[in-house]
Structure formats: structure tokens, C-alpha cells
Coordinates of C-alpha atoms in Angstrom, one line a residue:
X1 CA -14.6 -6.4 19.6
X2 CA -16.0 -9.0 17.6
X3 CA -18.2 -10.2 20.6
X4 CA -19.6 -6.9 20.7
X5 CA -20.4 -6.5 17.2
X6 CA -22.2 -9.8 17.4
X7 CA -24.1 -8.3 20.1
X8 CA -25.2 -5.2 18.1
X9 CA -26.3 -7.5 15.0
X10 CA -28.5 -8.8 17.5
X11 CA -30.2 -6.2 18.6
X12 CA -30.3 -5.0 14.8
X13 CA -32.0 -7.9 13.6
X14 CA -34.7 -7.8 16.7
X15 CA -35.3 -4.5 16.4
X16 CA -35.6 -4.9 12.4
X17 CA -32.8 -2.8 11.6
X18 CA -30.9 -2.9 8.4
X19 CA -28.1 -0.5 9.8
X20 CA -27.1 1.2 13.0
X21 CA -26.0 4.6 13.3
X22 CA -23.4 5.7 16.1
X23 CA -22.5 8.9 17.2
X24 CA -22.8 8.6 21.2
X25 CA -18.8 8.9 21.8
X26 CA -19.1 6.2 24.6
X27 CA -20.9 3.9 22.6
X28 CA -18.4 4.7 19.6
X29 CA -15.8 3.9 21.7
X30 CA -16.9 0.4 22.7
X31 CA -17.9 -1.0 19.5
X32 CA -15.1 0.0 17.3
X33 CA -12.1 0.9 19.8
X34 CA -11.8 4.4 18.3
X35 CA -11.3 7.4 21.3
X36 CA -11.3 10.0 19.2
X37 CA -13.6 13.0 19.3
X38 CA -15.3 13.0 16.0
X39 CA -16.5 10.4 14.1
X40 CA -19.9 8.1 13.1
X41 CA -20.0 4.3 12.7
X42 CA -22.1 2.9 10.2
X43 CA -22.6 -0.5 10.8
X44 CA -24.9 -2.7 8.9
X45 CA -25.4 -6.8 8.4
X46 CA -22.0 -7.0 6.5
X47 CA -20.1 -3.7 6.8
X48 CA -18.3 -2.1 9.1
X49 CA -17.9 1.8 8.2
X50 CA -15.9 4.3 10.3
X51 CA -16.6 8.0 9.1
X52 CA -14.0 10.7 10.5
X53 CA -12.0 14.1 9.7
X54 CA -8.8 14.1 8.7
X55 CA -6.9 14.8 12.0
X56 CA -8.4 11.1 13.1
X57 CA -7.5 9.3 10.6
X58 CA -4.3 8.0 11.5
X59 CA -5.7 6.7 14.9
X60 CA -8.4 5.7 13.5
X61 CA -6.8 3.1 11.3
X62 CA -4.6 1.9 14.1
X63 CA -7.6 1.4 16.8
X64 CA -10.4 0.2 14.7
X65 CA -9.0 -2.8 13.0
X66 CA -12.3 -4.3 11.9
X67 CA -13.3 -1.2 9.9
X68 CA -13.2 0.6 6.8
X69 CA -12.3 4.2 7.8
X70 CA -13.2 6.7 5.1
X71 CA -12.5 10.6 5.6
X72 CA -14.9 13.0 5.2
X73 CA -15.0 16.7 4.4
X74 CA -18.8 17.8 4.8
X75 CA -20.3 14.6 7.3
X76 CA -23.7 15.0 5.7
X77 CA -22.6 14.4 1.8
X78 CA -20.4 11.5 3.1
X79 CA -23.1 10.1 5.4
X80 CA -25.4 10.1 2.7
X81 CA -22.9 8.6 -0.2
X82 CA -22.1 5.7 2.6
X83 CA -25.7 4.8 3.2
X84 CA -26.8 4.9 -0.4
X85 CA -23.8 2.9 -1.1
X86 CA -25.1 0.2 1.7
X87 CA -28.4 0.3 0.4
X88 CA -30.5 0.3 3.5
X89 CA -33.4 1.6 4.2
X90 CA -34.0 0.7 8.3
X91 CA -31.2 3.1 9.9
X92 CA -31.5 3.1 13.6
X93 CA -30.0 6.6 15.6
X94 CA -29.7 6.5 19.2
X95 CA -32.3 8.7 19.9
X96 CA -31.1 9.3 23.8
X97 CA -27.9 11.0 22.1
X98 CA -28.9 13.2 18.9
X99 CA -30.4 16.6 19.6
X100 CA -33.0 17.7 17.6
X101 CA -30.9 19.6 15.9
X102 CA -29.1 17.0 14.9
X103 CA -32.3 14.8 13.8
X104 CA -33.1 17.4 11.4
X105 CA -30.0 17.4 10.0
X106 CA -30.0 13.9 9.7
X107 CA -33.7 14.2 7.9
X108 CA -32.5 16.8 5.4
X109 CA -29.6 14.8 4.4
X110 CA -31.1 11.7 4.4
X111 CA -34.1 11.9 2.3
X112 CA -34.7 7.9 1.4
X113 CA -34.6 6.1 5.0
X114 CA -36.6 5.8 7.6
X115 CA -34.7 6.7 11.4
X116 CA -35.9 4.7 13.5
X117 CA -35.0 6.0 17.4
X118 CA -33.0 3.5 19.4
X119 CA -30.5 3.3 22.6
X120 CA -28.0 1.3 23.2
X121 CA -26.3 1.8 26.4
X122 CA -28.0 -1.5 27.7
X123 CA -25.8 -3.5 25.5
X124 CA -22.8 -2.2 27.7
X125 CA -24.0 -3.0 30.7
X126 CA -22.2 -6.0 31.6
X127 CA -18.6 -5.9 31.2
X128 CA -16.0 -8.2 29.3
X129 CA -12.7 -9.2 30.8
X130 CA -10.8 -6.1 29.0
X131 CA -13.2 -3.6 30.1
X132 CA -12.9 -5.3 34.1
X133 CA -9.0 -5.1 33.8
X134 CA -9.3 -1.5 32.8
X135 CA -11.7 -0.3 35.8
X136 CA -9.6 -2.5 38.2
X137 CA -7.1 -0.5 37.0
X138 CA -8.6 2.7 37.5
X139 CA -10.3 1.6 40.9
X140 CA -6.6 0.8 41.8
X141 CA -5.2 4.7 40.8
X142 CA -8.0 5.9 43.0
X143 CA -7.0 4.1 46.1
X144 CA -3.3 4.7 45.7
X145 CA -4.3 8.5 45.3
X146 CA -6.1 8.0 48.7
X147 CA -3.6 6.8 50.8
X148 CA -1.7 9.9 49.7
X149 CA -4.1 12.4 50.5
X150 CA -4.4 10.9 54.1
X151 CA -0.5 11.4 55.0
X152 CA -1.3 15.3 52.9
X153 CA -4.6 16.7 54.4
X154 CA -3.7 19.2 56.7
X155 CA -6.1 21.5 58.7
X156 CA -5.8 25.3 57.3
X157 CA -5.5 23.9 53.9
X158 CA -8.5 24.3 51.4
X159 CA -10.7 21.9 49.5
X160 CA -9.3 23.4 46.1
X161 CA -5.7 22.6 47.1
X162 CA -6.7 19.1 48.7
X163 CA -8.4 17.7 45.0
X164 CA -5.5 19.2 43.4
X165 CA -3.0 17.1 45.0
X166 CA -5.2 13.8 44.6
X167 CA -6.1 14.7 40.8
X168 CA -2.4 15.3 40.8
X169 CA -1.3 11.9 42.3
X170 CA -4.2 9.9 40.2
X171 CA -2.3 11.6 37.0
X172 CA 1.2 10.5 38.8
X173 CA -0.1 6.8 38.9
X174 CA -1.5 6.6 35.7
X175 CA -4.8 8.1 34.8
X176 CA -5.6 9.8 32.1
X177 CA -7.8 12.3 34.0
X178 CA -9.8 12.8 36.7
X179 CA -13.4 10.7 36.2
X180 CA -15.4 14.0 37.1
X181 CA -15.0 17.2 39.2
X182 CA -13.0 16.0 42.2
X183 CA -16.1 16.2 45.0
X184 CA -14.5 18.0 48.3
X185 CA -16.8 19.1 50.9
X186 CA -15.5 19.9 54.3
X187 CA -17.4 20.9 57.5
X188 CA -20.7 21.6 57.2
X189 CA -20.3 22.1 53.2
X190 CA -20.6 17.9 53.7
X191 CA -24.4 18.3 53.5
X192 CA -24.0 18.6 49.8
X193 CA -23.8 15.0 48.3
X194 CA -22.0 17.0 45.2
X195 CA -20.0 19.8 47.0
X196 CA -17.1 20.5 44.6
X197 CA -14.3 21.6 46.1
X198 CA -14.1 25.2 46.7
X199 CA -12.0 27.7 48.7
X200 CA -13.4 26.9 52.4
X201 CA -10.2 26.0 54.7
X202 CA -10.7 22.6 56.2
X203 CA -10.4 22.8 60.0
X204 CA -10.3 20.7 63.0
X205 CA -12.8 18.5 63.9
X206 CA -14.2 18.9 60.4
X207 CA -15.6 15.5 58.3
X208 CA -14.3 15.9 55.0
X209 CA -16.1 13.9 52.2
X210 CA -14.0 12.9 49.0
X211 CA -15.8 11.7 45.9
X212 CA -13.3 11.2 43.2
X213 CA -12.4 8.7 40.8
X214 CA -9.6 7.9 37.6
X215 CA -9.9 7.3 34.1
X216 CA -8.1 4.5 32.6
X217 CA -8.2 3.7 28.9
X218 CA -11.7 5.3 28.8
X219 CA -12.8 3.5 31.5
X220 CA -13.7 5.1 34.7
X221 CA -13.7 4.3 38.9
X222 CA -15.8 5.7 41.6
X223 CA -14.6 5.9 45.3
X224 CA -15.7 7.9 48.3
X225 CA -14.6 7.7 52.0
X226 CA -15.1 10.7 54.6
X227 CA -12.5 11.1 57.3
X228 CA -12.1 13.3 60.5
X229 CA -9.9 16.1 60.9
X230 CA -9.1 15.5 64.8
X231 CA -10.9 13.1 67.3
X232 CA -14.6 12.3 65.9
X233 CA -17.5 13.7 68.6
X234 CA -20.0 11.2 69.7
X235 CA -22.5 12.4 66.8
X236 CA -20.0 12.1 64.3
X237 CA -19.1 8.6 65.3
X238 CA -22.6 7.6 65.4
X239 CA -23.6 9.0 61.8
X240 CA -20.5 7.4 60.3
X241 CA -21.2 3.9 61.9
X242 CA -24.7 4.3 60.4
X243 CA -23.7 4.7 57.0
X244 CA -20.7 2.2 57.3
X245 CA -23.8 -0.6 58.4
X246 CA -25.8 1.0 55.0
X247 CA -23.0 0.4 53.4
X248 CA -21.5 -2.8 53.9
X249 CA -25.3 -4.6 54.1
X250 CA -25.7 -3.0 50.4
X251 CA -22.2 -4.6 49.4
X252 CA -24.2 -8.4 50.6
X253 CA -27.1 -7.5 49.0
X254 CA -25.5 -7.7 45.3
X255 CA -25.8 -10.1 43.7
X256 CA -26.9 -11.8 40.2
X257 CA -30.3 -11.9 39.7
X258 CA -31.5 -9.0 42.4
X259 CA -33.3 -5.6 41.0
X260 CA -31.9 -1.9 41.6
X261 CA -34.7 -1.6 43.8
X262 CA -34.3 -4.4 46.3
X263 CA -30.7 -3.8 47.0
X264 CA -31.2 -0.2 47.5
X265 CA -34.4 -0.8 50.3
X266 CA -31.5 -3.2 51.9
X267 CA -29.1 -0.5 52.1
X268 CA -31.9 2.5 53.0
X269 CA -33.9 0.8 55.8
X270 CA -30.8 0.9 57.9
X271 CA -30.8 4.6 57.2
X272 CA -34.5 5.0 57.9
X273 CA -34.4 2.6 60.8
X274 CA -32.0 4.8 62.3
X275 CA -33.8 8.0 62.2
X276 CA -32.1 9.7 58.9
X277 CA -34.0 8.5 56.1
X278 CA -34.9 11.8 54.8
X279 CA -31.6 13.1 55.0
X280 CA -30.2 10.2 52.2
X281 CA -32.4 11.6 49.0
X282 CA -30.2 9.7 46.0
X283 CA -30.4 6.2 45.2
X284 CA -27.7 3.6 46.4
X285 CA -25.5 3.4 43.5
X286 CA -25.2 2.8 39.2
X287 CA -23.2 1.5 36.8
X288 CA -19.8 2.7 35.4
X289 CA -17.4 2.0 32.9
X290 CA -17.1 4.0 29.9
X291 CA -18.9 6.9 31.0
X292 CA -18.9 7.5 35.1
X293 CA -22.9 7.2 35.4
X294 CA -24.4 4.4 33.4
X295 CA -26.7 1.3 33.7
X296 CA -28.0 -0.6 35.9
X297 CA -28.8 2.0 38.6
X298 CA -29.5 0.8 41.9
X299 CA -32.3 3.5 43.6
X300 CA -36.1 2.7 44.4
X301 CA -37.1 3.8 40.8
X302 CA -35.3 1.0 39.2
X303 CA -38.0 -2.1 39.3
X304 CA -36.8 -4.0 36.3
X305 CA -33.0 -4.2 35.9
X306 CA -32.0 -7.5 36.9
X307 CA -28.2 -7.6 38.0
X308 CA -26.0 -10.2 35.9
X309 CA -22.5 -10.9 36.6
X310 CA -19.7 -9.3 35.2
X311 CA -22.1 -6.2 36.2
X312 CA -20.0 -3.2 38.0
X313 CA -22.0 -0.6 40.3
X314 CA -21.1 1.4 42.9
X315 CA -22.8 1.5 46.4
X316 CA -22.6 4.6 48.0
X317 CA -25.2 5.6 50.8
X318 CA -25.4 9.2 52.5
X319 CA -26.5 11.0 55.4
X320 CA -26.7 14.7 55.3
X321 CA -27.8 17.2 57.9
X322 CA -28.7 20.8 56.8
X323 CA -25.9 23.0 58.9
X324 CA -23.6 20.3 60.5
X325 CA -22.6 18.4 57.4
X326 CA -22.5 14.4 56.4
X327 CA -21.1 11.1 55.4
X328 CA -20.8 9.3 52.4
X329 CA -19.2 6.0 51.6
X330 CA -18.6 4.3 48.5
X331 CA -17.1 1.3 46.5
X332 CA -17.0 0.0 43.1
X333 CA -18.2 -3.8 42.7
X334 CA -17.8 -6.6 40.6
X335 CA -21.0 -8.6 40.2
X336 CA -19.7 -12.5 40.6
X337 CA -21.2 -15.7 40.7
X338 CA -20.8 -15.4 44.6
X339 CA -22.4 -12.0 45.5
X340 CA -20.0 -9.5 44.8
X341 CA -16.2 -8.8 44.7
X342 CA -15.4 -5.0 46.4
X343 CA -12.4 -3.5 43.8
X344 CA -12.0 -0.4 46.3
X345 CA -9.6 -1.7 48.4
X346 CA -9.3 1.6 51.0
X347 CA -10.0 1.3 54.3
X348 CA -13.8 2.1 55.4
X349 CA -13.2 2.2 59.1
X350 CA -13.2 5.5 60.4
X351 CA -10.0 7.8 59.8
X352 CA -9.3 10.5 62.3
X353 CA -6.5 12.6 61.7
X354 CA -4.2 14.1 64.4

């Protein structure tokens, strides 16, 4: 924790900021420890100030160690009794956060500062060795939840009963909860990259495509794999080895110092080589940890983040054709001094299911 608050007073001092403002609950999270659901860090050259209700109090005290915790009743009087108390003028707010709204609440109750709009989610980007335990963690309960599903998947059963049992088993092994809305998409319902699971009855010869992932102490994993119900036909063995190429030459293309862009052309011109490249309309992959989408993104917009190691991104190309269905394979990366180190350990050959 200290590391990172060194790393805030950093960015403080070079953005001239006399104080820093959190609310963003990821960002909360990571530079005080605390999980709870309501609170706002006030964090200046020489003080650390936690500001929460009374049900968070207790937890507070036991997860934030290197603050002082004071309870408030009405946030704005306490907010503005804490800052005056500070004495700064130069508050940064983390303008990609705060609704308007909420700005103007901040103005009204904060008459003698000047708010100056910041974001911080850069500073999370690459990960220390507590954060890479907790997503290996959580990359693990994904993959054990896998290997379950493929002994449970059963033609006649649907997608909603499917991502129940593997939210179920990720729960069983440890997760706190799902990472997002369990993506299930079966038959030709696998043309939509984010088909949550709904009521459709998988059936032979269908691809399924699972996108899921586990939360584990806050942090989150990221895994999909598509298997055949039955014997794959010709055209689905050919769009799945497609993918798995994307794939797997996007894995060798991470590495420290590459852009977003440049390891997702790698990936893509397999894709457009083949024939398809209209049909893969996302970018390659992004960052996780705290929050399931986050920094650095790798797509073809992304022209100036420079992977570091200690980095973690997914890589996850697609095909998907409009009324027969598609393919999607994922893994979650470690960015290392030698490339990259795959944490999804499932298999990505193809599974067919008799």
C-alpha cells in the first residue's frame, strides 16, 4: 500500500495537486485496501483521510491501516470540515467518475478550492505481486469451473441452466462472484460476441461460446473457449482453427514495450487474411484486475499505450457470421520480461462433445 501511495504523491506533485479526491470504488479500493461500498479518501502530501458511514466503520479500521477513518453523517459538511482542516486549495476529482451531479455538489459544498479534473486508472495499470496472486487466483477458479462444465453440458439443456452451474462451481471454488453476466451463446445465438445466456436449448452440432470469469479479493479473470456439441463440420473446424492461429500469434505478440495497436494488427491480419475480417468488429483484448475492463486496451485505436511488465490483458479474437453463429477464444496474460506468461491454463484445442 505504501508503494501505491507513493505513486499517487507522484502524480499529485506533477499534476500540482495539493490533495486528491477518491470516490471511484476501484480506485478506493486499490489505494487504501477498503471494499466497502461508501466512502471518499482524502489524501494529501501528509495525510491520509478515510471518510465513511457508520455501517463501514469497523472494516474500515481493520482494512485501511494507513488511515485515519472518520465517520460521517451528511458527506458534504464532513467533506468540507476535512478539507478546511487540511488546508488545501488544489483538490484533484477524478473527473472520468463524478457525474455532474455530483460536480455540483462538490461546487456547492466546497466554496474555497479549485477542482481540478483528473483520472487515475493509469496508475493501476501494471500490477504488483499481491494483485498478480489474486488474478492467478481467480484465473485458476475459472478454469477449474471449466473443466466442470465440460463433463455437465448436455444437449437439451439451456444456456441459463449451463452459466448457472459454472457461476455455481466458480462460487464452490472460491470466488466471490461471477466477474460479469456469464456470456452463453449457443448455435447461431454465437454471432453475438456478448450473448448472455438466455433460454435457447443447446443442441447437437451446436458451437457454444462461454465468456465467463471469477472475482477474487476484488480482483477479476477473463476466460473464453467455444466447444462443439457433437462432431465439428468442416466449416466449423475451419473457423475455429482460424481463430485458434489469431489467437495463439496474439499471445507471441505481447510483449514489453509493444502498443495496443500493433499486437492487435498481429492477431487481426490472420482474420482478414483468411477472409473474415469484417466479421471480428472488437479489438483484441484489455486490461483487468480490479474492475473486469480496464487499461491498456489492445484494439487498433490504442496508438500510445506501451505494454510494461507486470501488465495483465486478455487476448480474445472472434469470428462471427450473421445466422450460423461463431468462435471466440480467450486468455488472460501476464506481461514478463520474456513475452508473456498465459494464466488460463484450459485447453484451446478443439472440444467436441459426444
Amino acid at each position: 500500500m505504501e508503494n501505491r501511495l507513493i505513486k499517487l504523491r507522484k502524480f499529485m506533485n506533477e499534476h500540482k495537486l495539493e490533495c486528491m479526491l477518491i470516490q471511484k470504488p476501484e480506485n478506493r479500493h486499490y489505494f487504501s485496501g477498503f471494499s466497502g461500498s461508501a466512502g471518499i479518501l482524502l489524501i494529501s502530501n501528509h495525510s491520509n483521510l478515510l471518510l465513511t458511514d457508520f455501517r463501514y466503520i469497523e472494516q474500515a479500521t481493520m482494512q485501511a491501516a494507513q488511515y485515519e477513518i472518520v465517520r460521517y453523517h451528511t458527506v458534504g459538511k464532513t467533506l468540507t470540515e476535512m478539507i478546511n482542516k487540511l488546508g488545501v486549495f488544489q483538490i484533484g476529482f477524478e473527473s472520468d467518475f463524478v457525474t455532474y451531479d455530483g460536480h455540483q455538489e462538490l461546487i456547492n459544498n466546497l466554496h474555497s478550492v479549485n477542482l481540478v479534473p483528473v483520472q487515475l486508472d493509469a496508475l493501476r495499470m501494471v500490477k504488483d505481486e499481491n494483485e498478480i496472486a489474486s488474478i492467478k487466483k481467480a484465473v485458476e477458479i475459472a478454469d477449474n469451473a471449466f473443466s466442470r462444465i465440460v463433463s455437465f453440458i448436455k444437449p437439451g439443456m439451456t444456456e441459463q441452466e449451463v452459466a448457472l452451474e459454472l457461476e455455481y462451481y466458480m462460487r464452490k471454488f472460491g470466488a466471490e462472484k461471477p466477474a460479469f453476466d456469464t456470456i452463453m451463446a449457443s448455435g447461431r445465438r454465437g454471432a453475438l460476441p456478448h450473448g448472455r445466456a438466455s433460454e435457447k436449448i443447446i443442441e447437437l452440432g451446436d458451437f457454444v461460446t462461454m465468456d465467463f470469469g471469477a472475482v477474487y479479493q476484488g480482483y477479476h479473470s477473463d476466460i473464453t473457449r467455444t466447444i462443439c456439441m457433437g462432431k465439428a463440420t468442416a466449416k466449423q473446424k475451419e473457423i475455429y482453427k482460424i481463430v485458434l492461429a489469431a489467437q495463439l500469434a496474439g499471445v507471441q505478440a505481447v510483449a514489453p514495450g509493444k502498443i495496443g495497436k500493433d499486437v492487435d494488427t498481429v492477431s487481426r491480419n490472420i482474420i482478414i487474411d483468411a477472409g473474415f475480417g469484417e466479421f471480428f468488429g472488437h479489438g483484441l483484448g484489455h486490461g483487468l484486475g480490479l474492475n473486469i475492463h480496464e487499461e491498456p486496451r489492445l484494439s487498433p485505436a490504442n496508438i500510445h499505450t506501451v505494454l510494461l511488465r507486470n501488465m495483465i490483458v486478455t487476448v480474445e479474437p472472434g469470428i462471427y457470421l450473421p445466422d450460423w453463429g461463431g468462435v471466440r477464444i480467450e486468455d488472460t496474460v501476464l506481461v514478463s520480461d520474456e513475452g508473456c506468461q498465459i494464466l488460463t491454463a484450459s485447453s484451446k484445442q478443439l472440444i467436441e462433445l459426444y
